[in-house]
CSV table of C-alpha atoms and ligand atoms in Angstrom, one decimal:
chain,number,residue,atom,x,y,z
A,283,MET,CA,19.0,23.2,10.6
A,284,ALA,CA,19.5,26.6,8.8
A,285,GLN,CA,20.4,29.3,10.9
A,286,ASP,CA,17.1,31.5,10.3
A,287,ASP,CA,14.7,28.5,10.5
A,288,TRP,CA,16.7,28.2,14.3
A,289,ARG,CA,16.8,31.4,15.1
A,290,GLU,CA,13.0,31.8,14.9
A,291,GLN,CA,12.1,28.3,16.8
A,292,LYS,CA,14.1,30.7,19.6
A,293,ARG,CA,12.5,33.6,18.8
A,294,ARG,CA,9.2,31.9,19.1
A,295,VAL,CA,9.5,29.5,22.0
A,296,TRP,CA,11.2,33.0,24.0
A,297,ASP,CA,8.0,35.1,22.5
A,298,ALA,CA,6.0,32.6,24.2
A,299,LEU,CA,7.7,32.4,27.1
A,300,ALA,CA,7.6,36.5,27.7
A,301,PRO,CA,4.6,36.3,30.1
A,302,ALA,CA,5.7,34.2,32.1
A,303,TRP,CA,9.0,35.9,32.5
A,304,GLU,CA,7.0,38.9,33.3
A,305,ARG,CA,5.3,37.4,35.9
A,306,HIS,CA,8.2,35.3,37.6
A,307,ARG,CA,9.6,38.6,37.3
A,308,VAL,CA,10.0,40.0,40.1
A,309,ASP,CA,11.2,37.2,42.1
A,310,PHE,CA,13.2,35.6,39.8
A,311,ALA,CA,15.1,39.2,39.7
A,312,GLU,CA,15.5,38.6,43.6
A,313,ARG,CA,16.4,35.5,43.6
A,314,THR,CA,19.9,35.9,41.2
A,315,ARG,CA,20.3,39.1,42.3
A,316,PRO,CA,24.0,38.0,43.5
A,317,VAL,CA,24.9,36.8,39.5
A,318,SER,CA,23.9,40.2,38.3
A,319,GLU,CA,26.0,42.2,41.0
A,320,TRP,CA,28.8,39.8,40.4
A,321,LEU,CA,28.7,41.2,36.8
A,322,VAL,CA,27.8,44.8,36.9
A,323,GLU,CA,31.1,44.7,39.9
A,324,HIS,CA,33.3,43.3,37.1
A,325,LEU,CA,32.1,45.7,34.6
A,326,ASP,CA,34.0,48.3,35.7
A,327,ALA,CA,31.5,50.6,34.3
A,328,ARG,CA,31.8,54.7,34.2
A,329,PRO,CA,29.1,57.7,34.2
A,330,GLY,CA,29.0,58.5,30.4
A,331,ASP,CA,29.4,55.1,29.4
A,332,VAL,CA,27.0,53.1,26.3
A,333,ILE,CA,26.7,49.5,28.4
A,334,LEU,CA,25.3,47.1,25.9
A,335,GLU,CA,23.1,44.1,27.2
A,336,LEU,CA,22.4,41.2,24.9
A,337,ALA,CA,19.7,38.5,25.7
A,338,ALA,CA,18.8,41.0,28.5
A,339,GLY,CA,15.5,38.7,29.0
A,340,THR,CA,13.2,41.2,31.2
A,341,GLY,CA,15.8,43.1,31.3
A,342,GLU,CA,16.6,43.6,35.0
A,343,THR,CA,20.3,42.5,34.9
A,344,GLY,CA,21.2,46.1,32.6
A,345,PHE,CA,19.1,47.9,34.8
A,346,LEU,CA,21.3,47.9,38.0
A,347,VAL,CA,24.5,49.2,36.1
A,348,ALA,CA,22.1,52.3,34.4
A,349,PRO,CA,21.9,54.2,37.4
A,350,VAL,CA,26.0,54.8,38.1
A,351,LEU,CA,25.8,55.4,33.6
A,352,GLY,CA,23.9,58.7,34.2
A,353,HIS,CA,22.4,61.0,31.9
A,354,ALA,CA,25.2,61.0,29.9
A,355,GLY,CA,25.1,57.5,29.8
A,356,ARG,CA,23.2,55.2,28.1
A,357,LEU,CA,22.3,50.9,28.8
A,358,ILE,CA,21.3,49.5,25.5
A,359,SER,CA,18.8,46.4,26.5
A,360,THR,CA,18.3,43.7,24.0
A,361,ASP,CA,17.0,40.8,22.9
A,362,LEU,CA,16.2,38.1,20.6
A,363,SER,CA,12.0,38.3,21.6
A,364,PRO,CA,10.5,41.1,20.7
A,365,ALA,CA,7.4,40.1,23.7
A,366,MET,CA,11.0,39.7,26.2
A,367,LEU,CA,12.2,43.6,25.3
A,368,GLN,CA,8.2,44.5,25.5
A,369,ALA,CA,8.9,43.5,29.2
A,370,ALA,CA,12.1,44.5,29.4
A,371,ARG,CA,10.3,47.6,28.7
A,372,ASN,CA,7.3,47.5,30.9
A,373,SER,CA,9.9,47.2,33.6
A,374,ALA,CA,12.2,50.5,33.3
A,375,ALA,CA,8.8,52.2,32.6
A,376,GLY,CA,8.0,50.8,36.3
A,377,ARG,CA,11.1,51.3,37.8
A,378,GLY,CA,11.8,55.2,36.4
A,379,VAL,CA,15.0,53.5,34.5
A,380,ARG,CA,15.1,56.8,31.3
A,381,ASN,CA,18.1,56.7,30.1
A,382,VAL,CA,18.0,53.2,28.5
A,383,GLU,CA,16.9,52.4,24.7
A,384,PHE,CA,15.3,49.0,23.4
A,385,ARG,CA,16.9,47.2,20.2
A,386,VAL,CA,15.9,43.6,19.4
A,387,ALA,CA,19.3,41.8,18.0
A,388,ASP,CA,21.2,38.5,17.6
A,389,LEU,CA,23.5,37.4,19.9
A,390,LEU,CA,25.2,36.5,16.6
A,391,GLU,CA,24.7,39.8,14.4
A,392,ILE,CA,24.9,42.9,16.3
A,393,PRO,CA,23.6,45.8,15.0
A,394,LEU,CA,26.0,47.6,16.4
A,395,GLU,CA,29.4,49.3,14.7
A,396,ASP,CA,32.8,48.3,15.7
A,397,ALA,CA,34.1,49.6,18.7
A,398,SER,CA,30.8,51.2,19.8
A,399,VAL,CA,30.5,50.3,23.5
A,400,ASP,CA,31.9,51.3,26.6
A,401,GLY,CA,31.2,47.6,28.1
A,402,VAL,CA,29.1,44.8,27.8
A,403,LEU,CA,26.2,42.5,30.1
A,404,CYS,CA,25.1,38.9,29.0
A,405,ARG,CA,23.8,37.1,32.0
A,406,TRP,CA,22.6,32.9,30.7
A,407,GLY,CA,22.7,34.1,27.2
A,408,TYR,CA,25.2,32.1,25.2
A,409,GLN,CA,24.3,28.9,25.6
A,410,GLN,CA,21.1,29.6,23.9
A,411,VAL,CA,23.6,30.0,20.4
A,412,PRO,CA,24.7,27.4,18.2
A,413,ASP,CA,28.0,28.7,18.3
A,414,PRO,CA,29.1,30.9,21.5
A,415,GLY,CA,32.6,31.0,20.3
A,416,ARG,CA,31.5,33.2,17.5
A,417,ALA,CA,29.2,35.4,19.5
A,418,LEU,CA,32.0,36.1,21.2
A,419,ARG,CA,33.4,37.6,18.9
A,420,GLU,CA,30.6,39.7,17.6
A,421,ALA,CA,30.7,41.1,21.1
A,422,HIS,CA,34.8,41.8,21.2
A,423,ARG,CA,33.8,43.3,17.9
A,424,VAL,CA,32.0,46.4,19.4
A,425,LEU,CA,33.4,47.3,22.5
A,426,ARG,CA,36.1,49.4,23.2
A,427,ARG,CA,39.9,48.9,23.8
A,428,ARG,CA,40.3,48.1,27.1
A,429,ARG,CA,36.9,48.0,28.0
A,430,ARG,CA,35.2,44.4,29.2
A,431,ILE,CA,32.6,41.7,29.2
A,432,CYS,CA,30.5,39.8,31.7
A,433,ILE,CA,28.7,37.3,31.2
A,434,SER,CA,27.2,34.2,33.2
A,435,VAL,CA,26.4,31.1,32.0
A,436,TRP,CA,24.8,27.4,34.1
A,437,ALA,CA,27.6,24.8,34.8
A,438,ASP,CA,26.8,21.2,33.3
A,439,GLY,CA,23.7,19.0,34.5
A,440,SER,CA,26.0,17.6,37.2
A,441,ARG,CA,26.6,20.7,39.6
A,442,ASN,CA,23.0,21.7,38.9
A,443,PRO,CA,20.8,18.3,39.7
A,444,LEU,CA,17.4,21.0,39.1
A,445,ASP,CA,18.3,21.1,34.9
A,446,ALA,CA,19.2,17.2,35.3
A,447,ALA,CA,16.3,15.7,36.7
A,448,LEU,CA,14.2,17.8,34.4
A,449,THR,CA,16.4,16.8,31.3
A,450,ALA,CA,15.8,13.6,32.1
A,451,ALA,CA,12.1,13.1,33.4
A,452,LEU,CA,12.1,14.9,30.0
A,453,ALA,CA,14.1,12.0,28.0
A,454,GLU,CA,11.2,9.6,29.4
A,455,MET,CA,9.3,10.6,27.2
A,456,ASP,CA,11.2,10.3,24.8
A,457,ALA,CA,11.6,6.9,24.9
A,458,PRO,CA,11.5,5.3,20.9
A,459,ALA,CA,8.6,4.1,22.1
A,460,THR,CA,6.3,7.3,22.5
A,461,ARG,CA,9.6,9.4,20.6
A,462,ARG,CA,8.3,12.9,19.2
A,463,PRO,CA,9.9,15.2,17.5
A,464,ALA,CA,11.4,18.1,20.4
A,465,PRO,CA,10.7,20.7,18.4
A,466,TYR,CA,11.9,23.5,19.8
A,467,SER,CA,15.2,21.7,21.5
A,468,ALA,CA,18.6,22.7,19.7
A,469,PRO,CA,21.9,21.4,20.2
A,470,VAL,CA,23.7,23.8,22.8
A,471,PRO,CA,27.7,22.8,22.9
A,472,ALA,CA,29.4,22.7,25.2
A,473,LEU,CA,30.5,25.7,27.5
A,474,GLU,CA,29.5,24.3,31.5
A,475,THR,CA,33.5,23.9,32.8
A,476,ALA,CA,35.2,27.2,33.9
A,477,GLU,CA,37.9,25.9,31.6
A,478,GLU,CA,35.4,25.8,28.4
A,479,VAL,CA,34.7,29.0,29.4
A,480,GLY,CA,37.9,30.6,29.8
A,481,MET,CA,39.4,28.5,26.8
A,482,MET,CA,36.3,30.6,24.3
A,483,LEU,CA,37.0,33.6,25.8
A,484,CYS,CA,40.8,33.7,24.9
A,485,GLU,CA,39.5,31.8,21.4
A,486,ALA,CA,37.5,35.5,21.2
A,487,ASP,CA,41.0,37.1,21.6
A,488,LEU,CA,40.1,38.7,24.7
A,489,VAL,CA,42.4,39.4,28.1
A,490,ASP,CA,42.2,39.3,31.3
A,491,VAL,CA,40.1,36.4,31.7
A,492,LEU,CA,38.7,35.8,34.7
A,493,VAL,CA,36.1,32.8,35.2
A,494,GLN,CA,34.3,32.7,39.2
A,495,GLU,CA,32.5,29.5,40.6
A,496,HIS,CA,29.4,31.1,41.1
A,497,ASP,CA,27.2,29.3,43.8
A,498,LEU,CA,23.0,29.3,43.8
A,499,ARG,CA,20.0,28.1,46.2
A,500,TRP,CA,16.7,27.3,44.5
A,501,ARG,CA,14.1,27.2,47.3
A,502,PHE,CA,10.4,25.9,47.2
A,503,ALA,CA,7.8,26.1,49.7
A,504,ASP,CA,6.6,23.1,48.0
A,505,GLY,CA,6.6,20.6,44.7
A,506,ALA,CA,3.8,23.0,42.8
A,507,ASP,CA,6.2,26.0,43.7
A,508,LEU,CA,8.8,24.2,42.3
A,509,TRP,CA,6.1,23.2,39.3
A,510,ALA,CA,5.2,26.4,38.4
A,511,PHE,CA,8.7,27.9,38.3
A,512,VAL,CA,10.5,25.1,35.6
A,513,SER,CA,7.6,25.2,33.5
A,514,ASP,CA,7.1,28.5,33.5
A,515,LEU,CA,10.3,29.6,32.8
A,516,PHE,CA,12.9,26.7,31.7
A,517,GLY,CA,13.1,27.7,28.0
A,518,GLY,CA,12.7,24.8,25.6
A,519,ALA,CA,12.0,22.6,28.5
A,520,ALA,CA,9.2,24.5,29.5
A,521,MET,CA,7.6,24.5,26.0
A,522,ARG,CA,7.8,21.1,25.4
A,523,ILE,CA,5.9,20.6,29.0
A,524,ALA,CA,3.8,23.1,27.9
A,525,ALA,CA,2.8,20.9,24.4
A,526,LEU,CA,2.8,17.1,26.7
A,527,GLU,CA,-1.1,15.9,26.8
A,528,PRO,CA,-2.0,16.4,30.3
A,529,ALA,CA,-0.7,12.5,31.5
A,530,ASP,CA,2.4,13.0,29.7
A,531,ARG,CA,2.7,16.4,31.9
A,532,ALA,CA,2.1,14.9,35.4
A,533,THR,CA,4.1,11.8,34.3
A,534,VAL,CA,7.0,14.2,33.9
A,535,HIS,CA,5.9,16.6,37.6
A,536,GLU,CA,5.9,12.7,39.3
A,537,SER,CA,9.3,12.3,37.6
A,538,LEU,CA,11.2,15.2,38.7
A,539,VAL,CA,10.3,15.6,41.8
A,540,ALA,CA,10.8,12.1,43.1
A,541,ALA,CA,14.5,13.1,41.9
A,542,LEU,CA,15.2,16.0,43.8
A,543,ALA,CA,13.8,13.4,46.6
A,544,GLY,CA,16.7,14.3,48.5
A,545,PHE,CA,16.5,18.3,48.5
A,546,ARG,CA,13.3,18.0,50.2
A,547,THR,CA,13.6,20.3,53.5
A,548,GLU,CA,12.1,19.5,56.6
A,549,HIS,CA,8.8,21.5,55.6
A,550,GLY,CA,8.3,19.4,52.7
A,551,GLY,CA,9.9,22.4,50.3
A,552,TYR,CA,13.2,22.1,48.3
A,553,ASP,CA,16.5,23.5,48.5
A,554,VAL,CA,18.3,23.1,45.3
A,555,PRO,CA,22.2,23.8,45.0
A,556,ALA,CA,23.3,25.1,41.4
A,557,LEU,CA,26.0,26.1,40.2
A,558,CYS,CA,26.5,29.6,37.1
A,559,LEU,CA,30.2,30.1,35.8
A,560,ASN,CA,30.4,33.7,35.7
A,561,ALA,CA,33.3,35.6,34.0
A,562,THR,CA,34.6,38.6,32.6
A,563,ALA,CA,37.5,39.6,30.0
A,564,ALA,CA,38.6,42.8,28.6
A,565,CYS,CA,39.1,43.7,24.6
A,566,PRO,CA,43.4,44.8,24.2
B,603,SAM,C1,17.5,32.0,29.8
B,603,SAM,S1,17.2,33.9,29.3
B,603,SAM,C2,18.2,34.9,30.6
B,603,SAM,C3,17.6,36.5,30.0
B,603,SAM,C4,18.4,37.2,31.1
B,603,SAM,N1,19.3,37.6,30.9
B,603,SAM,C5,18.3,36.9,32.7
B,603,SAM,O1,19.8,36.4,32.8
B,603,SAM,O2,17.0,36.7,33.5
B,603,SAM,C6,17.2,33.6,28.3
B,603,SAM,C7,17.4,34.8,26.8
B,603,SAM,O3,17.9,35.1,25.7
B,603,SAM,C8,17.2,35.4,24.5
B,603,SAM,N2,18.2,34.6,23.3
B,603,SAM,C9,17.6,33.9,22.8
B,603,SAM,N3,18.3,32.9,21.8
B,603,SAM,C10,19.1,34.4,21.2
B,603,SAM,C11,19.9,35.6,20.0
B,603,SAM,N4,20.3,34.2,19.6
B,603,SAM,N5,20.3,36.5,20.3
B,603,SAM,C12,19.5,37.1,21.9
B,603,SAM,N6,19.1,36.7,22.7
B,603,SAM,C13,18.9,35.5,22.8
B,603,SAM,C14,16.3,35.1,25.2
B,603,SAM,O4,15.0,35.3,24.2
B,603,SAM,C15,15.8,35.1,26.7
B,603,SAM,O5,15.0,36.5,26.5
């Protein structure tokens, strides 16, 4: 697929999902806060720094570092989706974050000069692009010497049962007899093990590489709560669910909760483990 088509497709997906991300913003930020805190802690940001957040979504990770930067410093919060950026703007206004500017930016073509930022943050963005190695080299380009990039990506499906169960449930809808095009999926190369992440950071000529596994739990009150979470927030999968006929949607829902039966709690809820890979590296 041509790069512009691919980019437009992604932008459409995330623009469409932005209202739901805004609706779930506070809850999602709370659930995932330890990952953001890890990234911010390893960034080594200082007063007066310019920090770039890529694929910021509703912007919550960057907003944690903004107070450290002070009036002399600046957070540049970026995303491919203008609607996501608007959600981030709304959040910043609500939280009183003032030392931030918002820009539409693609991970693959950052609209900033070489060596112009003191740190780069990106939580769950690098698996969105077809060439994460190129995207990391682009981040390296804008980073000043000796300053750090901190990223998080999702580990493979064997360590993320919710993701794996959803992918499998949707794949049933793509059985040959009923196969329909999957207009919202884009090929994402593997960046799913600590070795792959470490290697890709090294290949982007970054140094002082550290990759750590980070456990999370997805906890839901019941099946409806779980379904609302994935069908509202899970990127291309959420778009595919929205495009299904009601009967097919119900089938996917049933397959998903059946596959996750082993994670039921005694109160009828779900407690599903998840694993992401947090990494940090420096510009030499
Ligand atoms: C899974 S969400 C993560 C959002 C946020 N970083 C977080 O952790 O909550 C992925 C984000 O990547 C953005 N995105 C997708 N492709 C992108 C690209 N090529 N360049 C920049 N952002 C992109 C989407 O618009 C979306 O906001």
